[in-house]
mmCIF file of C-alpha atoms and ligand atoms in Angstrom:
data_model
loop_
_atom_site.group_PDB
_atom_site.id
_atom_site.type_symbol
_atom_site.label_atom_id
_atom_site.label_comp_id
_atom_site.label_asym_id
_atom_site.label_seq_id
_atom_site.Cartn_x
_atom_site.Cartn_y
_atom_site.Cartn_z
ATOM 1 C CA UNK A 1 102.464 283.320 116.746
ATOM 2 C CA UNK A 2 102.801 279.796 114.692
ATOM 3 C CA UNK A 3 99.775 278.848 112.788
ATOM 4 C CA UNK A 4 98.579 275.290 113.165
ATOM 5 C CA UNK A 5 100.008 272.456 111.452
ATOM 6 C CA UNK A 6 97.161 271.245 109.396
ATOM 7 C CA UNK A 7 95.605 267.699 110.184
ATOM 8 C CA UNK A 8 93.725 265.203 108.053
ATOM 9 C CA UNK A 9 93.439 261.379 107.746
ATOM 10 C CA UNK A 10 91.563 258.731 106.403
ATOM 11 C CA UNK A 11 89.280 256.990 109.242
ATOM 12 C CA UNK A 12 88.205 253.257 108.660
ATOM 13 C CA UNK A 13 88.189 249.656 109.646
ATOM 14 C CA UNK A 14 90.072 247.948 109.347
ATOM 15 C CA UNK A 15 92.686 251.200 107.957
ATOM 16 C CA UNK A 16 95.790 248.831 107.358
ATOM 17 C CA UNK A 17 95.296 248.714 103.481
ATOM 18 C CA UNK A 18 94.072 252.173 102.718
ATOM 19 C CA UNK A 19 96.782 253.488 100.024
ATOM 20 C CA UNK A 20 95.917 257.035 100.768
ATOM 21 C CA UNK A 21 98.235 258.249 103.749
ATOM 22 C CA UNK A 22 101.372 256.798 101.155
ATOM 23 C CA UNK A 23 99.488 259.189 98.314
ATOM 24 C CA UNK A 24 98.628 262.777 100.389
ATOM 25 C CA UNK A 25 101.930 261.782 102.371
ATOM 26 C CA UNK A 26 103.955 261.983 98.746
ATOM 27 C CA UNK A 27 101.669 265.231 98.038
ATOM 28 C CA UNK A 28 102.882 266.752 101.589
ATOM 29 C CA UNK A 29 106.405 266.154 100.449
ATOM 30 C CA UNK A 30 106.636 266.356 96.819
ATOM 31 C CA UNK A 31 105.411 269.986 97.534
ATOM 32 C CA UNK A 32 106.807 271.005 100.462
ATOM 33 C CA UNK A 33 103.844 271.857 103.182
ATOM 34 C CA UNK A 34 104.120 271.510 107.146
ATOM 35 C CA UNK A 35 101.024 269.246 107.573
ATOM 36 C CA UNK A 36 100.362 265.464 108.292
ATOM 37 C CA UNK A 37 97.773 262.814 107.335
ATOM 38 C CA UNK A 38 97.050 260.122 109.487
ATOM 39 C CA UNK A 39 95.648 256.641 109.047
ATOM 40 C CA UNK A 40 93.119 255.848 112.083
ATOM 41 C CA UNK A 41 91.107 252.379 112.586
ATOM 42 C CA UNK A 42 88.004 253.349 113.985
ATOM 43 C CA UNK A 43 85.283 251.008 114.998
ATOM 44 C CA UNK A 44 81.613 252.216 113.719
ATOM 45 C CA UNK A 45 80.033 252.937 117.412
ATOM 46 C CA UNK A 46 83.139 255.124 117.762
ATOM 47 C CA UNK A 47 82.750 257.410 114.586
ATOM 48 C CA UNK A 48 80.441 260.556 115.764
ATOM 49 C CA UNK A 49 82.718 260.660 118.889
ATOM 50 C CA UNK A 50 85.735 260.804 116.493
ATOM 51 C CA UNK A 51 84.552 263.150 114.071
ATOM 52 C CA UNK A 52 83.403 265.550 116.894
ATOM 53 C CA UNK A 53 86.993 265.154 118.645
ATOM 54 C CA UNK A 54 89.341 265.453 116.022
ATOM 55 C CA UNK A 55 88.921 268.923 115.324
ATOM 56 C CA UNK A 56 89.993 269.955 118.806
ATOM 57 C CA UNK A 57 92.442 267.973 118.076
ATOM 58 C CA UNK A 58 94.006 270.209 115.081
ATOM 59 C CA UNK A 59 92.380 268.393 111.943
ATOM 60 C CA UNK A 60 90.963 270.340 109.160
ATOM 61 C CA UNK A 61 89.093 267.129 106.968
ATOM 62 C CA UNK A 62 89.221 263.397 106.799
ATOM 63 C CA UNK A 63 88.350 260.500 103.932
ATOM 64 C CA UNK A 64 85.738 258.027 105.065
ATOM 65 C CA UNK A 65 85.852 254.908 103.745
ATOM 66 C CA UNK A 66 84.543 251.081 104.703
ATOM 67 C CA UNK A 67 82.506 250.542 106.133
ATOM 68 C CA UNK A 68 82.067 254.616 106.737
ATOM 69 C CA UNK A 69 81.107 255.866 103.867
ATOM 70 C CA UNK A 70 77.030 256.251 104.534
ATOM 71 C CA UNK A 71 77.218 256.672 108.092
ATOM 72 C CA UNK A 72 79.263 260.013 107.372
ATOM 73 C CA UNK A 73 76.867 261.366 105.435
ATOM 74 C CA UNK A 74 74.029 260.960 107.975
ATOM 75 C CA UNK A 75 76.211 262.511 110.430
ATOM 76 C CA UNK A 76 77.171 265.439 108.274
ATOM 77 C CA UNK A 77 76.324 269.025 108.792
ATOM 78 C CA UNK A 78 75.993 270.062 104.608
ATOM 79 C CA UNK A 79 76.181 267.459 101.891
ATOM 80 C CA UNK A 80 76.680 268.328 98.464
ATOM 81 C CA UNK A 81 74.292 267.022 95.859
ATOM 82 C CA UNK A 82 76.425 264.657 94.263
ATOM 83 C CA UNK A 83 76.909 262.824 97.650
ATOM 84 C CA UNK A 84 73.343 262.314 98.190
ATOM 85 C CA UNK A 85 73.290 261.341 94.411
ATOM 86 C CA UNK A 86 75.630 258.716 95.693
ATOM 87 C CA UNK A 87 74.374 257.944 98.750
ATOM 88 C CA UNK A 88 77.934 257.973 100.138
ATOM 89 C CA UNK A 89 81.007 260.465 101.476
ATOM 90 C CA UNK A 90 84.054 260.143 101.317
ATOM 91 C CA UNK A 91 85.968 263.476 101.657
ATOM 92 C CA UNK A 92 85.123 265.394 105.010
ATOM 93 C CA UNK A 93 85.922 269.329 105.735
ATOM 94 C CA UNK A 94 85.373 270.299 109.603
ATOM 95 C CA UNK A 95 83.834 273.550 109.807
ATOM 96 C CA UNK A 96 85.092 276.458 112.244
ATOM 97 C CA UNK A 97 81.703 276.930 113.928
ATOM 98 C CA UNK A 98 81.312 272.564 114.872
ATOM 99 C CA UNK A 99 80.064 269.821 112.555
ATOM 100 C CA UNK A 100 81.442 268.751 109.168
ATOM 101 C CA UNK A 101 81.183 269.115 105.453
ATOM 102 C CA UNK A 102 80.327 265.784 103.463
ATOM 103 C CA UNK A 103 81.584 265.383 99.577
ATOM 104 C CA UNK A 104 81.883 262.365 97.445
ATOM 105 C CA UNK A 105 84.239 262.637 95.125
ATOM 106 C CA UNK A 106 84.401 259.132 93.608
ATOM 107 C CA UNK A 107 82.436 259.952 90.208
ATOM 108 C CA UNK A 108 85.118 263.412 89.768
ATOM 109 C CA UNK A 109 88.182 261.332 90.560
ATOM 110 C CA UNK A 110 86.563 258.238 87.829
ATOM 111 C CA UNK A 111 86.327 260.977 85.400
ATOM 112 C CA UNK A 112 89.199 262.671 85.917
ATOM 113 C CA UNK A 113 91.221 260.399 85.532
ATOM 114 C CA UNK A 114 89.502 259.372 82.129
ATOM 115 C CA UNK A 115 90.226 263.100 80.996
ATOM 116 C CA UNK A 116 93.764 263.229 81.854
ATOM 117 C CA UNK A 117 95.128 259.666 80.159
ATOM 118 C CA UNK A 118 92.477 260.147 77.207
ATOM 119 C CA UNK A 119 91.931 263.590 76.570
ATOM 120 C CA UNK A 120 89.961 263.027 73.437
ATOM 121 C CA UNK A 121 87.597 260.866 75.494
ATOM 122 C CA UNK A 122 83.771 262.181 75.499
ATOM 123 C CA UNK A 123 80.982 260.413 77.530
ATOM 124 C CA UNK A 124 78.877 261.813 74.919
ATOM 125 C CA UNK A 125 80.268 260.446 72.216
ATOM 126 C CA UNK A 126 77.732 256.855 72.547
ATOM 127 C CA UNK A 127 76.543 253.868 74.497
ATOM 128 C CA UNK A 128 78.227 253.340 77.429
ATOM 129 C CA UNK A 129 78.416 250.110 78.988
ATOM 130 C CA UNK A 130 78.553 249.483 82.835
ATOM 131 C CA UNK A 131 79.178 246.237 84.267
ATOM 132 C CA UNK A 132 78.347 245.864 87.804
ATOM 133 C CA UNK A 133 76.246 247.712 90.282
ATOM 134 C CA UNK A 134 77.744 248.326 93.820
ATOM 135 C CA UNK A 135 78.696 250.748 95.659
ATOM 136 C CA UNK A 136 81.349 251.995 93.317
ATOM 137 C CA UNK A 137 78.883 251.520 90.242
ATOM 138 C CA UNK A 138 76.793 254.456 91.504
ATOM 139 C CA UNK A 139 79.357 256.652 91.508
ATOM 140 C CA UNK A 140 80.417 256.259 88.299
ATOM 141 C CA UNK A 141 76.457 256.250 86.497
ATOM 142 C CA UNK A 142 76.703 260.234 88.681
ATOM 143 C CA UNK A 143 79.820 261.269 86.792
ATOM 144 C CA UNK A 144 78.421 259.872 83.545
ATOM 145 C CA UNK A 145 75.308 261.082 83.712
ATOM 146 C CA UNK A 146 76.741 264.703 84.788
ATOM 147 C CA UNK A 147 79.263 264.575 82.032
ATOM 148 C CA UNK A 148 76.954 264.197 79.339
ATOM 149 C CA UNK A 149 76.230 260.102 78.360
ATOM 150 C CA UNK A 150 73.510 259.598 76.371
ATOM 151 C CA UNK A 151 72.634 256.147 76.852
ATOM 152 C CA UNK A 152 73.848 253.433 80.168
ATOM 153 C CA UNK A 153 73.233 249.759 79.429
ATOM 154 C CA UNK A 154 73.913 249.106 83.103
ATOM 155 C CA UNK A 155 74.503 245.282 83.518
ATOM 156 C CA UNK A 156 74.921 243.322 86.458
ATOM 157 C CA UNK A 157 75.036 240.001 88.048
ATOM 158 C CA UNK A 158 71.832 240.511 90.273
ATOM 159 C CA UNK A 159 69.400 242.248 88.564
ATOM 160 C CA UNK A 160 67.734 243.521 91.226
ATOM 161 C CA UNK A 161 70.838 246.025 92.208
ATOM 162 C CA UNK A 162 71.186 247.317 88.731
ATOM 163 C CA UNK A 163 67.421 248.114 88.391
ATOM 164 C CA UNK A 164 67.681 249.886 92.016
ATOM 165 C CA UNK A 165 70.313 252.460 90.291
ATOM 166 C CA UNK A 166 68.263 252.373 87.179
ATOM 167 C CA UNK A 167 65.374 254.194 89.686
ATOM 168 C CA UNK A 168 67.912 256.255 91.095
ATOM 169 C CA UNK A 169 69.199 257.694 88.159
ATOM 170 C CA UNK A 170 66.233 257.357 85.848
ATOM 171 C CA UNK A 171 65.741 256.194 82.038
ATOM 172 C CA UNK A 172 69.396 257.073 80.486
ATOM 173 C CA UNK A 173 70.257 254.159 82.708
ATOM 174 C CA UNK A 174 68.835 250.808 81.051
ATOM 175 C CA UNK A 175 69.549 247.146 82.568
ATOM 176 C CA UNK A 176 70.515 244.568 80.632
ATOM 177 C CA UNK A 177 70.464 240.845 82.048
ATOM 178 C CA UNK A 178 74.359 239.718 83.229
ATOM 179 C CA UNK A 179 73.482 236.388 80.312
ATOM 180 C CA UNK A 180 73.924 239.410 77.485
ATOM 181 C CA UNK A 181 77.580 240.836 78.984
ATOM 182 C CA UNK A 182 78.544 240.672 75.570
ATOM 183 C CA UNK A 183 75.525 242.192 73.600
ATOM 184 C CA UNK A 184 75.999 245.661 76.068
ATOM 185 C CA UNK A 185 79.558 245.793 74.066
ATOM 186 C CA UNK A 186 77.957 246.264 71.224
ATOM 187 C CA UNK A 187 78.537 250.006 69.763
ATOM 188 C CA UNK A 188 79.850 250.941 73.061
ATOM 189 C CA UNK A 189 81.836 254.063 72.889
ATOM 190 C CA UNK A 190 82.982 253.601 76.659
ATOM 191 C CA UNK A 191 82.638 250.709 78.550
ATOM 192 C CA UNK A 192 83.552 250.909 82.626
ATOM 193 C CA UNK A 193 83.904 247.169 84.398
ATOM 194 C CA UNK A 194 82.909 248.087 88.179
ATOM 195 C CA UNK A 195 82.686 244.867 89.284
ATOM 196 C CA UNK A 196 85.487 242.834 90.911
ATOM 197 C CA UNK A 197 86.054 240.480 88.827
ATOM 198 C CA UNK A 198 89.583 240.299 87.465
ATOM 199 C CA UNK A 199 90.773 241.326 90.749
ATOM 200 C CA UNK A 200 93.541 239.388 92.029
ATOM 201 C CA UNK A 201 92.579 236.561 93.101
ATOM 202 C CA UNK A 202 89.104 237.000 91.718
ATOM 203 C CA UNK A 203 87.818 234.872 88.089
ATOM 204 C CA UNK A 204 89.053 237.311 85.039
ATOM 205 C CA UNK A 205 86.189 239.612 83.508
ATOM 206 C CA UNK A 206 85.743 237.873 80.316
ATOM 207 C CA UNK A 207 83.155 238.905 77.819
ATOM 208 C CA UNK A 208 83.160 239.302 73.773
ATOM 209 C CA UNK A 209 84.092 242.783 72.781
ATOM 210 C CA UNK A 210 84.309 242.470 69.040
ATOM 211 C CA UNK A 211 81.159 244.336 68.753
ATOM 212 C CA UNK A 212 82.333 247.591 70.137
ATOM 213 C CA UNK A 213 82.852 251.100 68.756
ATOM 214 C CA UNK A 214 86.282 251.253 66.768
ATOM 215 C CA UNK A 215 88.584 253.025 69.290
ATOM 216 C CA UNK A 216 86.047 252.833 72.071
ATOM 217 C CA UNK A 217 87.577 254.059 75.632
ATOM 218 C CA UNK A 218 87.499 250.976 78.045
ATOM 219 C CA UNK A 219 88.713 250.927 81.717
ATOM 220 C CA UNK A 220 88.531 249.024 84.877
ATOM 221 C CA UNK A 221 88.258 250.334 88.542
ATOM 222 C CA UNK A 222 90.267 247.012 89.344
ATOM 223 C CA UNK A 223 94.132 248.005 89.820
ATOM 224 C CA UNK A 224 95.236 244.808 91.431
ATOM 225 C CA UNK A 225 96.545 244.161 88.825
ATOM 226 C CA UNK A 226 97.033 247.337 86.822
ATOM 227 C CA UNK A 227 96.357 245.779 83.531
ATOM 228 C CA UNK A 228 93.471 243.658 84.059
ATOM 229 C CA UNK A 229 92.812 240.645 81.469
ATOM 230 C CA UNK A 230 89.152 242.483 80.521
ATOM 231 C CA UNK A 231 91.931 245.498 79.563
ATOM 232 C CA UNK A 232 94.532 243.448 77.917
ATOM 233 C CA UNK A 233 91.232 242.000 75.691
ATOM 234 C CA UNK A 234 89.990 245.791 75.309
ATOM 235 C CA UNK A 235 93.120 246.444 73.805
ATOM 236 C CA UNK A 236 93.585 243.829 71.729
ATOM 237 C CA UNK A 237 90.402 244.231 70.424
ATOM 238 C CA UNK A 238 91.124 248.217 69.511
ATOM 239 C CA UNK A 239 90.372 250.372 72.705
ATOM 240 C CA UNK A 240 91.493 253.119 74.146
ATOM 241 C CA UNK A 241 92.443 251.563 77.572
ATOM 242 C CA UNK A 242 92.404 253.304 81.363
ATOM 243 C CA UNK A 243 93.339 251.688 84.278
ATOM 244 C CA UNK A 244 91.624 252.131 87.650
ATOM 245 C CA UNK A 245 94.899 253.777 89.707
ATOM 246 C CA UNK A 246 94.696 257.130 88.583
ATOM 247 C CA UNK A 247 90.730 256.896 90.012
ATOM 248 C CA UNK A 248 91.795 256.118 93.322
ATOM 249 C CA UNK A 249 94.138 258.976 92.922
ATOM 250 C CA UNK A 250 92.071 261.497 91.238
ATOM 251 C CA UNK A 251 89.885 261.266 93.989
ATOM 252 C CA UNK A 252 92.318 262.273 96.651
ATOM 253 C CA UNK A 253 92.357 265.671 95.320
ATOM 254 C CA UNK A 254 89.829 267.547 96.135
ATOM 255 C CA UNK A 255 90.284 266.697 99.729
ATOM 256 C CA UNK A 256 94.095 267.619 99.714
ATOM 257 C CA UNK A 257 93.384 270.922 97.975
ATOM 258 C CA UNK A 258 90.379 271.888 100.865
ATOM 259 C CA UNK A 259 92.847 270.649 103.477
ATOM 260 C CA UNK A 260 96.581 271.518 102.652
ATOM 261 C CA UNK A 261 95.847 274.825 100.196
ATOM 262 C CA UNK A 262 97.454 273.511 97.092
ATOM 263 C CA UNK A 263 96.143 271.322 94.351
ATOM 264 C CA UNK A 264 98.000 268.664 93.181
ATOM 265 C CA UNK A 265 99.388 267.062 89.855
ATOM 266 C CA UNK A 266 98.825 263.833 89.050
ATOM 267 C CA UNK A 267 102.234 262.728 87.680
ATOM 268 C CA UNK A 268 104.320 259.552 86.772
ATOM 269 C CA UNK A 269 105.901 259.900 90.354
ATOM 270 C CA UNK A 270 102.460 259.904 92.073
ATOM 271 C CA UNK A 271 101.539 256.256 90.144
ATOM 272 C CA UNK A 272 105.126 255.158 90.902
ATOM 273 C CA UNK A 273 104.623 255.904 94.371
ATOM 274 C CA UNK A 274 101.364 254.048 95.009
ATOM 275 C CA UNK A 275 103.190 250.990 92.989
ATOM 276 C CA UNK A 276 106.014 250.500 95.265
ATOM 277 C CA UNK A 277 105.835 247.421 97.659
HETATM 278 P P1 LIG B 301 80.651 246.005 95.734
HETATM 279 O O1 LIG B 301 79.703 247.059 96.172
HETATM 280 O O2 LIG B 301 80.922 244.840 96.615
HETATM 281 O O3 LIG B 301 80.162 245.461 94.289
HETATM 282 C C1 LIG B 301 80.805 244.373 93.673
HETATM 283 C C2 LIG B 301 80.304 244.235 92.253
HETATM 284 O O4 LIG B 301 81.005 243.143 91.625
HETATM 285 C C3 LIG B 301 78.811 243.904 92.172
HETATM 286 O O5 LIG B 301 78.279 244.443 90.997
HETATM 287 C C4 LIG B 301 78.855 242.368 92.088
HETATM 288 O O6 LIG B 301 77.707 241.792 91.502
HETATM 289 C C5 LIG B 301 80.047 242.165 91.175
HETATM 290 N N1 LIG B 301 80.613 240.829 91.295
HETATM 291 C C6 LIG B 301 81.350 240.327 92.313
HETATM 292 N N2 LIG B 301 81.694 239.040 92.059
HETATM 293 C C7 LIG B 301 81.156 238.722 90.859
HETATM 294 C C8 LIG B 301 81.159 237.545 90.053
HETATM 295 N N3 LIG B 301 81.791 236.430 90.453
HETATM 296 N N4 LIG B 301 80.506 237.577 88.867
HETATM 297 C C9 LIG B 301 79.869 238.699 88.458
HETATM 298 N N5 LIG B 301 79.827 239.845 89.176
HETATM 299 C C10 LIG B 301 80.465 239.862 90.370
HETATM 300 O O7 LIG B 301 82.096 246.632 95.435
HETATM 301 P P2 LIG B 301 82.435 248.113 94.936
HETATM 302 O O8 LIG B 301 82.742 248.950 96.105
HETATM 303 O O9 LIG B 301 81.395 248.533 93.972
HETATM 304 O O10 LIG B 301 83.826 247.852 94.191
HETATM 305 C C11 LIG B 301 83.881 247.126 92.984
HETATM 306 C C12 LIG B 301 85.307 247.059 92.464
HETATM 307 O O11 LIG B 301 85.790 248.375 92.174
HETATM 308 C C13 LIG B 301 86.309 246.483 93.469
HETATM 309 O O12 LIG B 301 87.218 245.693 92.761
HETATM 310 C C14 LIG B 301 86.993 247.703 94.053
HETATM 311 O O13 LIG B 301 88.309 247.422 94.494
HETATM 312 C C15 LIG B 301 87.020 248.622 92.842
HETATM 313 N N6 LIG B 301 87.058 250.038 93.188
HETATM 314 C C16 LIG B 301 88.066 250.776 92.668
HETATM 315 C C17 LIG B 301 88.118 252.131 92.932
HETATM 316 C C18 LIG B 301 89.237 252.950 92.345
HETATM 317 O O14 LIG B 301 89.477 254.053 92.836
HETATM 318 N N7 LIG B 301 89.896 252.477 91.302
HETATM 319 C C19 LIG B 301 87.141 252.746 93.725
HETATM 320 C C20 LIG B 301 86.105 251.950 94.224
HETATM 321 C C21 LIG B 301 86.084 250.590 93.952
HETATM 322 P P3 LIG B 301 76.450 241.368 92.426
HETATM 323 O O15 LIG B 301 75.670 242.634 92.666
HETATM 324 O O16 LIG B 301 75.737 240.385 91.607
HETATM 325 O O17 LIG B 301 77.027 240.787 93.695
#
């Protein structure tokens, strides 16, 4: 008897610009397995229907993203600790028995990628500096805080969101007023710009960096562009640099491992492939 051909996807809405079905479609082919991963645009009234369905319909997981992310993970069967850390899923495993598994794995995939470009890297080494606090913001304070920072100046436009993470993640976290951008710099040993700005399109993220740790680690979860002018400053200035692909990327895996059996390698060819037009 043939076994299955695995299913998974990524379910949002709009799905058009989701990157993902180009990145665990490479993965599929680069290493050779029978399986497929679908993009589906699925309106929010529709999600529980969809996520009881698909199953049935041969799929072993699906990413959840906009504007998905929370309802999965009151929908969810079991939720690992980091995604109620979060607050958010993004990587669901359908169990045998009915009902689903809920993981986020944006904080792994920030760090990751952080450990694979600059392996000498250490979130313990110092200060960190975040700038912003959204959505993505409190996954990256979770991976911080698990790996070891000492100290988050967390720093964001409206103070009121960065002091809501500040009580989420308690006193390693402090906020600093958005006017003082530039004093958070100062000793940084990693600083992490989670806001949007430098974004295509968007104003550049410009603050003074001069103040920083010599060889401080900075990166940006912007990668439209990939070099972002707040990492072309970075640099100048003497950082390590890290831009915000291999995130997006790194956090694919964990999913693609549960789903398709093998875990895969983060190459050249895997940027290259998320780069082309
Ligand atoms: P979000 O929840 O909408 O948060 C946006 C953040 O940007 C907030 O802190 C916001 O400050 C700040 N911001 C926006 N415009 C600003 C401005 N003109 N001046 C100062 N601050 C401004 O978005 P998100 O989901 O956290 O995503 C943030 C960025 O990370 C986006 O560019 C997204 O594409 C990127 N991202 C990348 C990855 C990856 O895998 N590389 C993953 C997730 C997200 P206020 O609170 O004051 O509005």
């Amino acid at each position: 008897m043939k076994t299955k051909i695995p299913l998974a996807g990524v379910i949002a809405h709009p799905v058009a610009h989701s990157k993902s079905p180009r990145l665990h479609g490479g993965w599929l082919q680069e290493y050779g397995i029978t399986g497929h991963y679908i993009p589906m645009d699925v309106h929010p009234d529709d999600l529980q229907g969809v996520l009881e369905t698909l199953p049935k319909a041969g799929f072993v997981g699906v990413n959840v993203t906009l504007p998905h992310k929370e309802a999965a993970l009151k929908l969810a069967t079991t939720v690992t600790k980091r995604a109620k850390r979060i607050g958010a899923a993004n990587t669901l495993t359908f169990r045998p028995e009915g009902g689903f598994d809920a993981d986020c794995t944006d904080g792994e995939g920030f760090i990751e990628n952080l450990r694979q470009t600059a392996p000498d890297w250490s979130a313990a080494a110092g200060p960190v500096a975040v700038y912003g606090a959204g959505g993505a913001a409190r996954a990256v304070l979770d991976a911080l805080l698990s790996a070891g920072a000492p100290e988050i100046r967390l720093c964001n436009r409206t103070r009121a969101r960065a002091e809501a993470l500040a009580d989420i993640f308690g006193p390693t976290v402090q906020v600093i007023d958005w006017e003082k951008a530039g004093d958070v710099a100062d000793g940084a040993t990693t600083l992490v710009n989670t806001t949007s700005l430098g974004m295509q399109g968007q104003p550049p993220f410009d603050i003074a960096l001069d103040g920083m740790h010599p060889g401080a680690l900075a990166t940006d979860l912007v990668y439209i562009p990939l070099e972002t002018p707040f990492l072309t400053a970075a640099r100048a200035a003497g950082a390590i640099t890290v831009d915000g692909l291999g995130m997006l990327i790194h956090q694919a895996i964990p999913g693609f491992q549960k789903w398709f059996g093998t875990r895969p390698v983060v190459s050249d060819a895997t940027r290259a492939r998320m780069l082309e037009a």
